[in-house]
Amino acid sequence: MLNILRMDFRRFRKNNMLPLLLAVFFAFQLFGIFMMSRYADSYSAGAGLGPGSLSASEFFQYMLAQPPSWMLLYVAVFTVHYTWSERSAGFYKNYISMRHARVSSVLAKALLLALFTLLLFVAAVAANALGRLLFFENAPTGEPGQYALLLLLQFLLHWAFAVMMLFVALAARSLIAGLIIGLLLALNLVGYSLSALAALLLGEDGAGIASWWLVNRIVHPLELGQGGAGVLEPAIVALLFLLLFGAAGAVFRQREDLR
């Protein structure tokens, strides 16, 4: 396991796409905040509250809720590209003959996707802080503890999405197919369809069921204002998707024929 993790980490560190993705993500995040400042009135017309009046945690959730979710798009593209790059490099031939090593390779990739998600969050937090400092005067900071809790929950949810995309990349058997499925999931077309179906079949109760879909939970603001209220559901959703698609990816890779 450790040897495979070291090999995967070396490939992760030397991935030329990684710094480019982070730099582009940071630049687009900063540009998006700049555009919000230029058109703050139009952004606040519907909600009655301008982006510059939001706390750090509220602003972060506001950015995540803007369609499309750029963070999910970046996670999807990187995960599929990183997973398939080992085939083009012949990397998987080092361990594919050992079935236990196949499972270890999925676990190693899941851990490295956690690292990529963490780097993406660092870039997002830095871009948000710099953008609010440059383009929104006297923007409120809010409660640091609530912001930290939000970041932790959203990190777990986005990591779960990355692990789900890892399974998609393994099961799609095609780089193009994996990217297309990833884009559909990141754009939440599946979530919108499930929400509409749940509302049609169950009425008001359908909204509660639809919130258990991973992407729906990511793009809807979390309610954390009352002593940790609203923490349990996103944590359960994140853990369920992590375990489900992590196990599915391990089983698929163990039974896969890669001749």
mmCIF file of C-alpha atoms in Angstrom:
data_model
loop_
_atom_site.group_PDB
_atom_site.id
_atom_site.type_symbol
_atom_site.label_atom_id
_atom_site.label_comp_id
_atom_site.label_asym_id
_atom_site.label_seq_id
_atom_site.Cartn_x
_atom_site.Cartn_y
_atom_site.Cartn_z
ATOM 1 C CA MET A 1 0.000 0.000 0.000
ATOM 2 C CA LEU A 2 2.749 2.460 1.004
ATOM 3 C CA ASN A 3 4.780 1.721 -2.127
ATOM 4 C CA ILE A 4 1.767 2.313 -4.371
ATOM 5 C CA LEU A 5 0.934 5.498 -2.454
ATOM 6 C CA ARG A 6 4.506 6.754 -2.920
ATOM 7 C CA MET A 7 4.418 5.959 -6.649
ATOM 8 C CA ASP A 8 1.042 7.632 -7.056
ATOM 9 C CA PHE A 9 2.199 10.664 -5.073
ATOM 10 C CA ARG A 10 5.264 10.984 -7.298
ATOM 11 C CA ARG A 11 3.003 10.917 -10.350
ATOM 12 C CA PHE A 12 0.654 13.413 -8.665
ATOM 13 C CA ARG A 13 3.517 15.791 -7.844
ATOM 14 C CA LYS A 14 4.884 15.664 -11.386
ATOM 15 C CA ASN A 15 1.479 16.172 -13.010
ATOM 16 C CA ASN A 16 1.855 19.254 -15.209
ATOM 17 C CA MET A 17 -1.901 19.806 -15.182
ATOM 18 C CA LEU A 18 -2.052 20.374 -11.412
ATOM 19 C CA PRO A 19 -0.396 23.831 -11.078
ATOM 20 C CA LEU A 20 -2.146 25.014 -14.239
ATOM 21 C CA LEU A 21 -5.568 23.994 -12.909
ATOM 22 C CA LEU A 22 -4.934 25.680 -9.565
ATOM 23 C CA ALA A 23 -3.667 28.877 -11.194
ATOM 24 C CA VAL A 24 -6.594 29.062 -13.616
ATOM 25 C CA PHE A 25 -9.067 28.306 -10.829
ATOM 26 C CA PHE A 26 -7.589 31.049 -8.631
ATOM 27 C CA ALA A 27 -7.677 33.560 -11.497
ATOM 28 C CA PHE A 28 -11.279 32.760 -12.447
ATOM 29 C CA GLN A 29 -12.369 32.888 -8.802
ATOM 30 C CA LEU A 30 -10.789 36.317 -8.436
ATOM 31 C CA PHE A 31 -12.285 37.493 -11.729
ATOM 32 C CA GLY A 32 -15.724 36.294 -10.623
ATOM 33 C CA ILE A 33 -15.478 38.335 -7.425
ATOM 34 C CA PHE A 34 -14.412 41.366 -9.445
ATOM 35 C CA MET A 35 -17.464 40.987 -11.695
ATOM 36 C CA MET A 36 -19.669 40.670 -8.616
ATOM 37 C CA SER A 37 -18.318 43.965 -7.331
ATOM 38 C CA ARG A 38 -18.979 45.665 -10.664
ATOM 39 C CA TYR A 39 -22.546 44.391 -10.846
ATOM 40 C CA ALA A 40 -23.323 44.122 -7.124
ATOM 41 C CA ASP A 41 -26.767 45.703 -7.564
ATOM 42 C CA SER A 42 -27.922 43.064 -10.036
ATOM 43 C CA TYR A 43 -26.582 40.249 -7.853
ATOM 44 C CA SER A 44 -28.405 41.556 -4.791
ATOM 45 C CA ALA A 45 -31.650 42.460 -6.578
ATOM 46 C CA GLY A 46 -33.189 39.038 -6.060
ATOM 47 C CA ALA A 47 -31.908 38.294 -2.559
ATOM 48 C CA GLY A 48 -31.987 41.823 -1.171
ATOM 49 C CA LEU A 49 -28.449 41.421 0.200
ATOM 50 C CA GLY A 50 -25.306 42.354 -1.701
ATOM 51 C CA PRO A 51 -22.244 40.053 -1.843
ATOM 52 C CA GLY A 52 -20.216 42.691 -0.029
ATOM 53 C CA SER A 53 -22.533 42.415 2.991
ATOM 54 C CA LEU A 54 -21.999 38.662 3.407
ATOM 55 C CA SER A 55 -19.689 37.130 5.987
ATOM 56 C CA ALA A 56 -16.770 34.955 4.853
ATOM 57 C CA SER A 57 -18.751 31.722 5.291
ATOM 58 C CA GLU A 58 -21.871 33.145 3.608
ATOM 59 C CA PHE A 59 -19.782 34.456 0.725
ATOM 60 C CA PHE A 60 -18.095 31.071 0.257
ATOM 61 C CA GLN A 61 -21.480 29.354 0.085
ATOM 62 C CA TYR A 62 -22.747 32.066 -2.253
ATOM 63 C CA MET A 63 -19.877 31.322 -4.638
ATOM 64 C CA LEU A 64 -20.500 27.569 -4.477
ATOM 65 C CA ALA A 65 -24.189 28.039 -5.253
ATOM 66 C CA GLN A 66 -23.549 29.994 -8.469
ATOM 67 C CA PRO A 67 -24.200 27.674 -11.446
ATOM 68 C CA PRO A 68 -22.176 26.054 -12.752
ATOM 69 C CA SER A 69 -20.116 24.953 -9.751
ATOM 70 C CA TRP A 70 -16.601 25.689 -10.991
ATOM 71 C CA MET A 71 -15.014 23.760 -8.142
ATOM 72 C CA LEU A 72 -16.907 20.593 -9.086
ATOM 73 C CA LEU A 73 -15.953 21.069 -12.730
ATOM 74 C CA TYR A 74 -12.268 21.289 -11.813
ATOM 75 C CA VAL A 75 -12.524 18.247 -9.547
ATOM 76 C CA ALA A 76 -14.215 16.249 -12.293
ATOM 77 C CA VAL A 77 -11.692 17.167 -15.006
ATOM 78 C CA PHE A 78 -8.639 16.569 -12.826
ATOM 79 C CA THR A 79 -9.908 13.256 -11.416
ATOM 80 C CA VAL A 80 -10.687 11.761 -14.810
ATOM 81 C CA HIS A 81 -7.445 13.056 -16.349
ATOM 82 C CA TYR A 82 -5.318 11.870 -13.410
ATOM 83 C CA THR A 83 -6.923 8.429 -13.358
ATOM 84 C CA TRP A 84 -6.494 7.882 -17.088
ATOM 85 C CA SER A 85 -2.972 9.285 -17.249
ATOM 86 C CA GLU A 86 -1.649 6.164 -15.524
ATOM 87 C CA ARG A 87 -2.845 4.099 -18.478
ATOM 88 C CA SER A 88 -1.156 6.285 -21.062
ATOM 89 C CA ALA A 89 2.045 6.193 -18.986
ATOM 90 C CA GLY A 90 1.811 2.425 -18.474
ATOM 91 C CA PHE A 91 1.939 3.044 -14.715
ATOM 92 C CA TYR A 92 -0.720 0.464 -13.875
ATOM 93 C CA LYS A 93 1.425 -2.363 -15.305
ATOM 94 C CA ASN A 94 3.572 -2.118 -12.161
ATOM 95 C CA TYR A 95 0.837 -3.539 -9.945
ATOM 96 C CA ILE A 96 -2.090 -4.761 -12.043
ATOM 97 C CA SER A 97 -1.117 -8.432 -11.776
ATOM 98 C CA MET A 98 -1.644 -8.288 -7.970
ATOM 99 C CA ARG A 99 -5.310 -8.109 -6.971
ATOM 100 C CA HIS A 100 -4.662 -6.703 -3.491
ATOM 101 C CA ALA A 101 -2.483 -4.020 -5.050
ATOM 102 C CA ARG A 102 -5.398 -3.018 -7.272
ATOM 103 C CA VAL A 103 -7.479 -2.186 -4.197
ATOM 104 C CA SER A 104 -4.522 -0.324 -2.693
ATOM 105 C CA SER A 105 -4.234 1.740 -5.863
ATOM 106 C CA VAL A 106 -7.839 2.926 -5.500
ATOM 107 C CA LEU A 107 -7.261 3.862 -1.850
ATOM 108 C CA ALA A 108 -4.069 5.714 -2.788
ATOM 109 C CA LYS A 109 -5.861 7.680 -5.483
ATOM 110 C CA ALA A 110 -8.671 8.526 -3.042
ATOM 111 C CA LEU A 111 -6.107 9.942 -0.593
ATOM 112 C CA LEU A 112 -4.399 11.964 -3.308
ATOM 113 C CA LEU A 113 -7.759 13.304 -4.455
ATOM 114 C CA ALA A 114 -8.260 14.497 -0.873
ATOM 115 C CA LEU A 115 -4.959 16.368 -1.237
ATOM 116 C CA PHE A 116 -6.064 17.890 -4.548
ATOM 117 C CA THR A 117 -9.402 18.919 -3.023
ATOM 118 C CA LEU A 118 -7.541 20.511 -0.119
ATOM 119 C CA LEU A 119 -5.313 22.481 -2.523
ATOM 120 C CA LEU A 120 -8.402 23.615 -4.417
ATOM 121 C CA PHE A 121 -9.973 24.818 -1.167
ATOM 122 C CA VAL A 122 -6.799 26.681 -0.212
ATOM 123 C CA ALA A 123 -6.894 28.429 -3.603
ATOM 124 C CA ALA A 124 -10.596 29.247 -3.188
ATOM 125 C CA VAL A 125 -10.186 30.629 0.341
ATOM 126 C CA ALA A 126 -7.164 32.707 -0.718
ATOM 127 C CA ALA A 127 -8.962 34.053 -3.807
ATOM 128 C CA ASN A 128 -12.083 34.886 -1.781
ATOM 129 C CA ALA A 129 -10.063 36.673 0.903
ATOM 130 C CA LEU A 130 -8.043 38.653 -1.639
ATOM 131 C CA GLY A 131 -11.086 39.463 -3.771
ATOM 132 C CA ARG A 132 -13.164 40.663 -0.815
ATOM 133 C CA LEU A 133 -10.225 42.768 0.369
ATOM 134 C CA LEU A 134 -9.696 44.366 -3.058
ATOM 135 C CA PHE A 135 -13.234 44.741 -4.357
ATOM 136 C CA PHE A 136 -15.534 44.901 -1.308
ATOM 137 C CA GLU A 137 -14.731 47.529 1.292
ATOM 138 C CA ASN A 138 -15.465 46.695 4.912
ATOM 139 C CA ALA A 139 -16.761 43.209 4.079
ATOM 140 C CA PRO A 140 -17.663 41.474 7.374
ATOM 141 C CA THR A 141 -15.519 38.550 8.452
ATOM 142 C CA GLY A 142 -18.146 36.708 10.441
ATOM 143 C CA GLU A 143 -17.534 34.000 13.020
ATOM 144 C CA PRO A 144 -14.261 32.099 12.375
ATOM 145 C CA GLY A 145 -15.567 28.915 13.980
ATOM 146 C CA GLN A 146 -18.579 28.782 11.702
ATOM 147 C CA TYR A 147 -16.383 29.438 8.663
ATOM 148 C CA ALA A 148 -14.011 26.621 9.684
ATOM 149 C CA LEU A 149 -16.953 24.235 10.161
ATOM 150 C CA LEU A 150 -18.353 25.159 6.747
ATOM 151 C CA LEU A 151 -14.977 24.560 5.086
ATOM 152 C CA LEU A 152 -14.622 21.180 6.781
ATOM 153 C CA LEU A 153 -18.084 19.998 5.710
ATOM 154 C CA GLN A 154 -17.680 21.280 2.165
ATOM 155 C CA PHE A 155 -14.235 19.689 1.946
ATOM 156 C CA LEU A 156 -15.728 16.316 2.892
ATOM 157 C CA LEU A 157 -18.560 16.748 0.377
ATOM 158 C CA HIS A 158 -16.181 17.723 -2.438
ATOM 159 C CA TRP A 159 -13.811 14.883 -1.569
ATOM 160 C CA ALA A 160 -16.780 12.507 -1.777
ATOM 161 C CA PHE A 161 -17.545 13.941 -5.217
ATOM 162 C CA ALA A 162 -13.917 13.335 -6.259
ATOM 163 C CA VAL A 163 -14.146 9.703 -5.101
ATOM 164 C CA MET A 164 -17.404 9.333 -7.020
ATOM 165 C CA MET A 165 -15.613 10.699 -10.085
ATOM 166 C CA LEU A 166 -12.792 8.203 -9.487
ATOM 167 C CA PHE A 167 -15.306 5.387 -9.810
ATOM 168 C CA VAL A 168 -16.764 7.024 -12.933
ATOM 169 C CA ALA A 169 -13.296 7.289 -14.485
ATOM 170 C CA LEU A 170 -12.579 3.616 -13.769
ATOM 171 C CA ALA A 171 -15.971 2.358 -14.939
ATOM 172 C CA ALA A 172 -16.358 4.544 -18.050
ATOM 173 C CA ARG A 173 -13.448 2.785 -19.836
ATOM 174 C CA SER A 174 -13.000 5.923 -21.942
ATOM 175 C CA LEU A 175 -11.432 9.288 -21.203
ATOM 176 C CA ILE A 176 -14.050 11.156 -23.245
ATOM 177 C CA ALA A 177 -16.962 9.248 -21.685
ATOM 178 C CA GLY A 178 -15.580 9.899 -18.200
ATOM 179 C CA LEU A 179 -15.260 13.621 -18.900
ATOM 180 C CA ILE A 180 -18.786 13.848 -20.305
ATOM 181 C CA ILE A 181 -20.288 12.036 -17.307
ATOM 182 C CA GLY A 182 -18.210 14.199 -14.983
ATOM 183 C CA LEU A 183 -19.472 17.392 -16.603
ATOM 184 C CA LEU A 184 -23.084 16.196 -16.357
ATOM 185 C CA LEU A 185 -22.629 15.422 -12.663
ATOM 186 C CA ALA A 186 -20.801 18.692 -11.955
ATOM 187 C CA LEU A 187 -23.524 20.687 -13.710
ATOM 188 C CA ASN A 188 -25.982 18.823 -11.432
ATOM 189 C CA LEU A 189 -28.227 17.720 -14.273
ATOM 190 C CA VAL A 190 -28.724 14.437 -12.422
ATOM 191 C CA GLY A 191 -29.572 16.311 -9.223
ATOM 192 C CA TYR A 192 -32.097 18.569 -10.938
ATOM 193 C CA SER A 193 -33.742 15.527 -12.527
ATOM 194 C CA LEU A 194 -33.915 13.658 -9.215
ATOM 195 C CA SER A 195 -35.301 16.757 -7.471
ATOM 196 C CA ALA A 196 -38.011 17.174 -10.097
ATOM 197 C CA LEU A 197 -38.905 13.471 -9.931
ATOM 198 C CA ALA A 198 -39.028 13.490 -6.117
ATOM 199 C CA ALA A 199 -41.210 16.617 -6.112
ATOM 200 C CA LEU A 200 -43.531 15.071 -8.690
ATOM 201 C CA LEU A 201 -43.938 11.785 -6.827
ATOM 202 C CA LEU A 202 -43.762 12.931 -3.197
ATOM 203 C CA GLY A 203 -44.666 16.613 -3.238
ATOM 204 C CA GLU A 204 -43.146 18.613 -0.394
ATOM 205 C CA ASP A 205 -41.492 15.514 1.098
ATOM 206 C CA GLY A 206 -39.488 15.153 -2.093
ATOM 207 C CA ALA A 207 -37.312 18.151 -1.240
ATOM 208 C CA GLY A 208 -35.975 16.391 1.851
ATOM 209 C CA ILE A 209 -35.120 13.266 -0.103
ATOM 210 C CA ALA A 210 -33.517 15.228 -2.953
ATOM 211 C CA SER A 211 -31.162 16.942 -0.476
ATOM 212 C CA TRP A 212 -29.446 13.596 0.090
ATOM 213 C CA TRP A 213 -28.069 13.659 -3.443
ATOM 214 C CA LEU A 214 -24.428 14.710 -3.107
ATOM 215 C CA VAL A 215 -24.315 17.622 -5.569
ATOM 216 C CA ASN A 216 -27.641 18.989 -4.337
ATOM 217 C CA ARG A 217 -26.170 19.081 -0.846
ATOM 218 C CA ILE A 218 -23.010 20.846 -2.070
ATOM 219 C CA VAL A 219 -24.672 23.692 -3.960
ATOM 220 C CA HIS A 220 -27.372 24.441 -1.363
ATOM 221 C CA PRO A 221 -26.224 26.651 1.546
ATOM 222 C CA LEU A 222 -25.720 24.796 4.813
ATOM 223 C CA GLU A 223 -27.626 25.970 7.883
ATOM 224 C CA LEU A 224 -24.967 26.179 10.574
ATOM 225 C CA GLY A 225 -26.121 29.144 12.604
ATOM 226 C CA GLN A 226 -27.758 27.421 15.571
ATOM 227 C CA GLY A 227 -25.137 25.572 17.547
ATOM 228 C CA GLY A 228 -24.116 23.169 14.803
ATOM 229 C CA ALA A 229 -27.617 22.700 13.383
ATOM 230 C CA GLY A 230 -27.510 21.221 9.928
ATOM 231 C CA VAL A 231 -24.096 19.579 10.449
ATOM 232 C CA LEU A 232 -25.289 15.979 10.675
ATOM 233 C CA GLU A 233 -26.959 15.654 7.266
ATOM 234 C CA PRO A 234 -24.043 16.918 5.105
ATOM 235 C CA ALA A 235 -21.589 14.848 7.170
ATOM 236 C CA ILE A 236 -23.678 11.707 6.650
ATOM 237 C CA VAL A 237 -24.083 12.431 2.926
ATOM 238 C CA ALA A 238 -20.318 12.898 2.544
ATOM 239 C CA LEU A 239 -19.462 9.704 4.436
ATOM 240 C CA LEU A 240 -22.090 7.655 2.595
ATOM 241 C CA PHE A 241 -20.829 8.686 -0.833
ATOM 242 C CA LEU A 242 -17.192 8.274 0.225
ATOM 243 C CA LEU A 243 -17.757 4.726 1.448
ATOM 244 C CA LEU A 244 -20.146 3.710 -1.328
ATOM 245 C CA PHE A 245 -18.108 4.878 -4.304
ATOM 246 C CA GLY A 246 -14.767 4.105 -2.642
ATOM 247 C CA ALA A 247 -15.875 0.498 -2.152
ATOM 248 C CA ALA A 248 -17.421 0.375 -5.640
ATOM 249 C CA GLY A 249 -14.167 1.625 -7.177
ATOM 250 C CA ALA A 250 -12.110 -0.941 -5.257
ATOM 251 C CA VAL A 251 -14.405 -3.811 -6.261
ATOM 252 C CA PHE A 252 -14.460 -2.690 -9.900
ATOM 253 C CA ARG A 253 -10.669 -2.349 -10.088
ATOM 254 C CA GLN A 254 -10.181 -5.755 -8.431
ATOM 255 C CA ARG A 255 -12.401 -7.471 -10.992
ATOM 256 C CA GLU A 256 -11.286 -5.419 -13.976
ATOM 257 C CA ASP A 257 -9.601 -7.070 -16.918
ATOM 258 C CA LEU A 258 -6.935 -4.645 -18.166
ATOM 259 C CA ARG A 259 -5.361 -6.652 -20.937
#
